[in-house]
mmCIF file of C-alpha atoms and ligand atoms in Angstrom:
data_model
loop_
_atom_site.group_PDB
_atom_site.id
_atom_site.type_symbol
_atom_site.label_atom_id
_atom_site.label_comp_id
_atom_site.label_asym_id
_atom_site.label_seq_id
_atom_site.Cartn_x
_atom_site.Cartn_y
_atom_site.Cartn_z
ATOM 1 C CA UNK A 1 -4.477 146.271 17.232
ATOM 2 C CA UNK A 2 -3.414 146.688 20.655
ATOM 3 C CA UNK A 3 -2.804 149.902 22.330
ATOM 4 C CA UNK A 4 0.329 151.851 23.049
ATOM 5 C CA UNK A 5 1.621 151.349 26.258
ATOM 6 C CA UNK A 6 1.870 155.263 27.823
ATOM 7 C CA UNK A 7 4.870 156.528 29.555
ATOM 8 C CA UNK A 8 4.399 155.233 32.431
ATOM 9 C CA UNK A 9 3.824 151.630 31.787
ATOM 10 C CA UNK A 10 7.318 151.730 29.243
ATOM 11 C CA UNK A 11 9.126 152.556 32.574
ATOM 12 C CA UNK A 12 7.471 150.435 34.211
ATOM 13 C CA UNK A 13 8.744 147.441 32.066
ATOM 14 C CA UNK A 14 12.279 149.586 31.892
ATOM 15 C CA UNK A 15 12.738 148.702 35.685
ATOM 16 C CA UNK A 16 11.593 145.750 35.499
ATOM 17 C CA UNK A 17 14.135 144.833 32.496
ATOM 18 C CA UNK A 18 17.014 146.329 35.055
ATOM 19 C CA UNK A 19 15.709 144.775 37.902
ATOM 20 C CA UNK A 20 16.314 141.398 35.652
ATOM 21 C CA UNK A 21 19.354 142.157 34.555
ATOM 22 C CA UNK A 22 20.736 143.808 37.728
ATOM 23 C CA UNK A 23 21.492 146.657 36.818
ATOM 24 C CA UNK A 24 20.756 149.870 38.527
ATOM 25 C CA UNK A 25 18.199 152.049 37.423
ATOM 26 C CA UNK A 26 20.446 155.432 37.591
ATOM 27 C CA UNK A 27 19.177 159.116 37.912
ATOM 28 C CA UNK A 28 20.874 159.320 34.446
ATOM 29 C CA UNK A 29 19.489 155.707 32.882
ATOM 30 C CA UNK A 30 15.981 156.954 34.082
ATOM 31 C CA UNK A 31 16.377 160.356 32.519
ATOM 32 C CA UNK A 32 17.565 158.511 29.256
ATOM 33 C CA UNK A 33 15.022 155.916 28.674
ATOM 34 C CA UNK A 34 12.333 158.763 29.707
ATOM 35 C CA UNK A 35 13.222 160.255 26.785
ATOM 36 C CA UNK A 36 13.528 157.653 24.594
ATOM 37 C CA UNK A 37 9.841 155.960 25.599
ATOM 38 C CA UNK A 38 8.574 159.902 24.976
ATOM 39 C CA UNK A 39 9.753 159.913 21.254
ATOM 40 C CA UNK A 40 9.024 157.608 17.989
ATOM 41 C CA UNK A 41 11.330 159.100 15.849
ATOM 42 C CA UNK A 42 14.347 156.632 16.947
ATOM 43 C CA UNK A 43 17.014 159.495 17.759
ATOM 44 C CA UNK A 44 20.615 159.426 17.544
ATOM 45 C CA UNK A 45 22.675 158.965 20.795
ATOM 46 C CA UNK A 46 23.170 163.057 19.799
ATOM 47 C CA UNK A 47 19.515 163.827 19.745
ATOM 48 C CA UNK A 48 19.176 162.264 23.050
ATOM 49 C CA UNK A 49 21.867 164.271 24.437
ATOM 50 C CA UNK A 50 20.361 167.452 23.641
ATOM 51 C CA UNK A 51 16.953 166.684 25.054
ATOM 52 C CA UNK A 52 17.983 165.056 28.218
ATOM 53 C CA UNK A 53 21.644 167.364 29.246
ATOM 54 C CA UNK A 54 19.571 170.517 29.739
ATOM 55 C CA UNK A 55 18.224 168.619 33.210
ATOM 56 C CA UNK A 56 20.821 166.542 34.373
ATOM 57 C CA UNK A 57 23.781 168.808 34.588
ATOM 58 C CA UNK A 58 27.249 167.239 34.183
ATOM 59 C CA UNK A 59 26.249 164.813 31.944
ATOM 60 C CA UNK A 60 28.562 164.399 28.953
ATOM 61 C CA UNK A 61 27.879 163.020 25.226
ATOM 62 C CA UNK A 62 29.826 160.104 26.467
ATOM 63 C CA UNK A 63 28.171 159.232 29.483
ATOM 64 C CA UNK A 64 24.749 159.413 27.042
ATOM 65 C CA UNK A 65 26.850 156.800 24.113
ATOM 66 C CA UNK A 66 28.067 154.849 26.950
ATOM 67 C CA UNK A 67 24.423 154.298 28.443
ATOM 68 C CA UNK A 68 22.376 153.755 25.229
ATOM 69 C CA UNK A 69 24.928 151.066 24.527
ATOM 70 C CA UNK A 70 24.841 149.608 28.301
ATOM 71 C CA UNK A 71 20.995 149.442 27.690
ATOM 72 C CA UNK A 72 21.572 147.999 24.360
ATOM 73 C CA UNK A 73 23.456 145.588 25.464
ATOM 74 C CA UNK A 74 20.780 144.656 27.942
ATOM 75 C CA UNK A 75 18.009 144.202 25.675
ATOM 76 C CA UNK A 76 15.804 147.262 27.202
ATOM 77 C CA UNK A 77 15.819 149.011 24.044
ATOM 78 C CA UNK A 78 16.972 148.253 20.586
ATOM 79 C CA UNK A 79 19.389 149.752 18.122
ATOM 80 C CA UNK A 80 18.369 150.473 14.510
ATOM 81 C CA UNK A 81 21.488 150.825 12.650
ATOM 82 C CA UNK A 82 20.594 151.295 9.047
ATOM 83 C CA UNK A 83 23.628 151.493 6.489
ATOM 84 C CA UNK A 84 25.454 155.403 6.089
ATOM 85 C CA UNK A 85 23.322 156.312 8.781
ATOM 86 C CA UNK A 86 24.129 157.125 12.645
ATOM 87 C CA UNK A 87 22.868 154.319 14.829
ATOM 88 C CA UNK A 88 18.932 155.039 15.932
ATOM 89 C CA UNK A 89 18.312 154.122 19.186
ATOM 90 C CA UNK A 90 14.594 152.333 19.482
ATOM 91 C CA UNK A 91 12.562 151.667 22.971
ATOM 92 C CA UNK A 92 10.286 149.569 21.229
ATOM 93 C CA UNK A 93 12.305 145.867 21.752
ATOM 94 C CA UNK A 94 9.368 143.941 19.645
ATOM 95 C CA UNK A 95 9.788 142.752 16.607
ATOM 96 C CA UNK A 96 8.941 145.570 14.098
ATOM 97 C CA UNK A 97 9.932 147.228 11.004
ATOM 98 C CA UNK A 98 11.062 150.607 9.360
ATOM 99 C CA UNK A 99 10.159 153.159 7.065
ATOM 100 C CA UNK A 100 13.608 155.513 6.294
ATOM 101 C CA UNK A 101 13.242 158.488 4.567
ATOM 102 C CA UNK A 102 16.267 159.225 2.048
ATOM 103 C CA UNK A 103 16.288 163.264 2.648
ATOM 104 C CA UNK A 104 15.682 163.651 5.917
ATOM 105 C CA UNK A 105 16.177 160.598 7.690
ATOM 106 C CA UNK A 106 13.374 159.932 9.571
ATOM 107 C CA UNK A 107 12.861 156.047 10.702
ATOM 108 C CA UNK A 108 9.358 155.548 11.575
ATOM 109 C CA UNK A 109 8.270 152.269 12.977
ATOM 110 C CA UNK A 110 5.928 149.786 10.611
ATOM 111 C CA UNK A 111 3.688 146.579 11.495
ATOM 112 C CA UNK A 112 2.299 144.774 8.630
ATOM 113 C CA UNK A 113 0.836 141.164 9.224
ATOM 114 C CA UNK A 114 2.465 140.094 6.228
ATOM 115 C CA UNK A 115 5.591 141.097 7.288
ATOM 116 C CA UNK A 116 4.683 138.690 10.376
ATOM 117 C CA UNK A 117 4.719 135.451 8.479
ATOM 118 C CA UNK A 118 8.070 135.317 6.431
ATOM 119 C CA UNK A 119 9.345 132.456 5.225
ATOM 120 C CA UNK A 120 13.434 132.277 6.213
ATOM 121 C CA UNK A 121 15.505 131.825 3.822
ATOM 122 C CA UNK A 122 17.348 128.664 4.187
ATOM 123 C CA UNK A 123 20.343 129.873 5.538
ATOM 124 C CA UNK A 124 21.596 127.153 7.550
ATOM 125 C CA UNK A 125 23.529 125.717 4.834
ATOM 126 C CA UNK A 126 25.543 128.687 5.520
ATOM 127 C CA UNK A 127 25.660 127.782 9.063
ATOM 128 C CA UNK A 128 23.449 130.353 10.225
ATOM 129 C CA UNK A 129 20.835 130.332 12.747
ATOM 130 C CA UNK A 130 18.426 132.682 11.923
ATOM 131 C CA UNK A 131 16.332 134.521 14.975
ATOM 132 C CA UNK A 132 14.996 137.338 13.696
ATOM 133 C CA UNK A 133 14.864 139.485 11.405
ATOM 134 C CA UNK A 134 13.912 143.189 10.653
ATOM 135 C CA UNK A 135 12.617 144.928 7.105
ATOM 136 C CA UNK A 136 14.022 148.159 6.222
ATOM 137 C CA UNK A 137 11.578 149.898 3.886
ATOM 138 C CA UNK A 138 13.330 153.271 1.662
ATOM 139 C CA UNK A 139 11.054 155.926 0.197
ATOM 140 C CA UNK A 140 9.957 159.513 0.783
ATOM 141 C CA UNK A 141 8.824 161.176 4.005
ATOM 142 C CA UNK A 142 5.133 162.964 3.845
ATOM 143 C CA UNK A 143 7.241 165.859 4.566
ATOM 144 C CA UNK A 144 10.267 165.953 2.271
ATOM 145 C CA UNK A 145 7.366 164.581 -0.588
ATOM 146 C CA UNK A 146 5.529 168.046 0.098
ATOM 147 C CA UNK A 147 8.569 169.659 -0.180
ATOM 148 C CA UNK A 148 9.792 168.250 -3.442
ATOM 149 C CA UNK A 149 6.563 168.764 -4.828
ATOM 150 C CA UNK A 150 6.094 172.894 -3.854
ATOM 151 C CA UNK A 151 9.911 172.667 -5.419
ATOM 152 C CA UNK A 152 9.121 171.414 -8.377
ATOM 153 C CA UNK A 153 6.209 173.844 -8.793
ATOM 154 C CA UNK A 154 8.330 176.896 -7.571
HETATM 155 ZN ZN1 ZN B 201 11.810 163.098 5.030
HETATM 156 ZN ZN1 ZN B 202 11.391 151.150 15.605
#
């Protein structure tokens, strides 16, 4: 397994991915991605807000949509959008896959080999090109588990 890149090698790559794509690397675009490299718990554009606004003054809920989207758009990070649930926004931009909690939530990342080597399905007869592809795993939380479980005994 390799290691996690730390903080400062994520921005690293982050400027590097702007420099690319020409696209300055704002005071606000910094702040955003900082947070978002800090964090594996794939926060809503609303989450980020409230963790990055309390140091950059002036900076609105739409300024924080409209730059998760520009960055999006870009390929720096990566959106998880997972069905009846608000859009997750994801720094890691390799292929990987997700654990979603039903109470709570939560989408925490997953590698499997197996999940490395699937075969397509044959959807070209559909006239689709398939690139890649993500696996969206449902269940229970440790958390909300422990809680269901001192519930039940309560
Ligand atoms: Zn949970
Ligand atoms: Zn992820």
């Amino acid at each position: 397994m390799k290691s996690a890149p730390s903080l400062h090698e994520k921005m690293k790559g982050f400027e590097e991915l702007c420099r690319e794509q020409g696209v300055p690397l704002t005071v606000q675009r910094r702040a955003i991605l900082e947070s978002l490299a800090q964090r594996e718990d794939h926060p809503t554009a609303d989450q980020v807000y409230e963790k990055v606004s309390p140091s950059l003054p002036g900076l609105s809920r739409t300024t924080v949509y409209r730059v998760l989207e520009t960055l999006v758009g870009l390929g720096v990070i990566h959106k998880a959008n997972h069905l009846g649930s608000a859009a997750r926004y994801d720094p890691n931009t390799e292929r990987h896959h997700h654990l979603t909690c039903l109470s709570c939530h939560r989408v925490v990342d997953v590698e499997d080999d197996k999940l490395k080597r699937v075969d397509l399905p044959k959807a070209r007869a559909q006239g689709f090109e398939i690139t890649d592809y993500s696996v969206h795993f449902k269940g229970t939380c440790p958390d909300c588990a422990a809680k269901l479980k001192a519930g039940r005994k309560a």
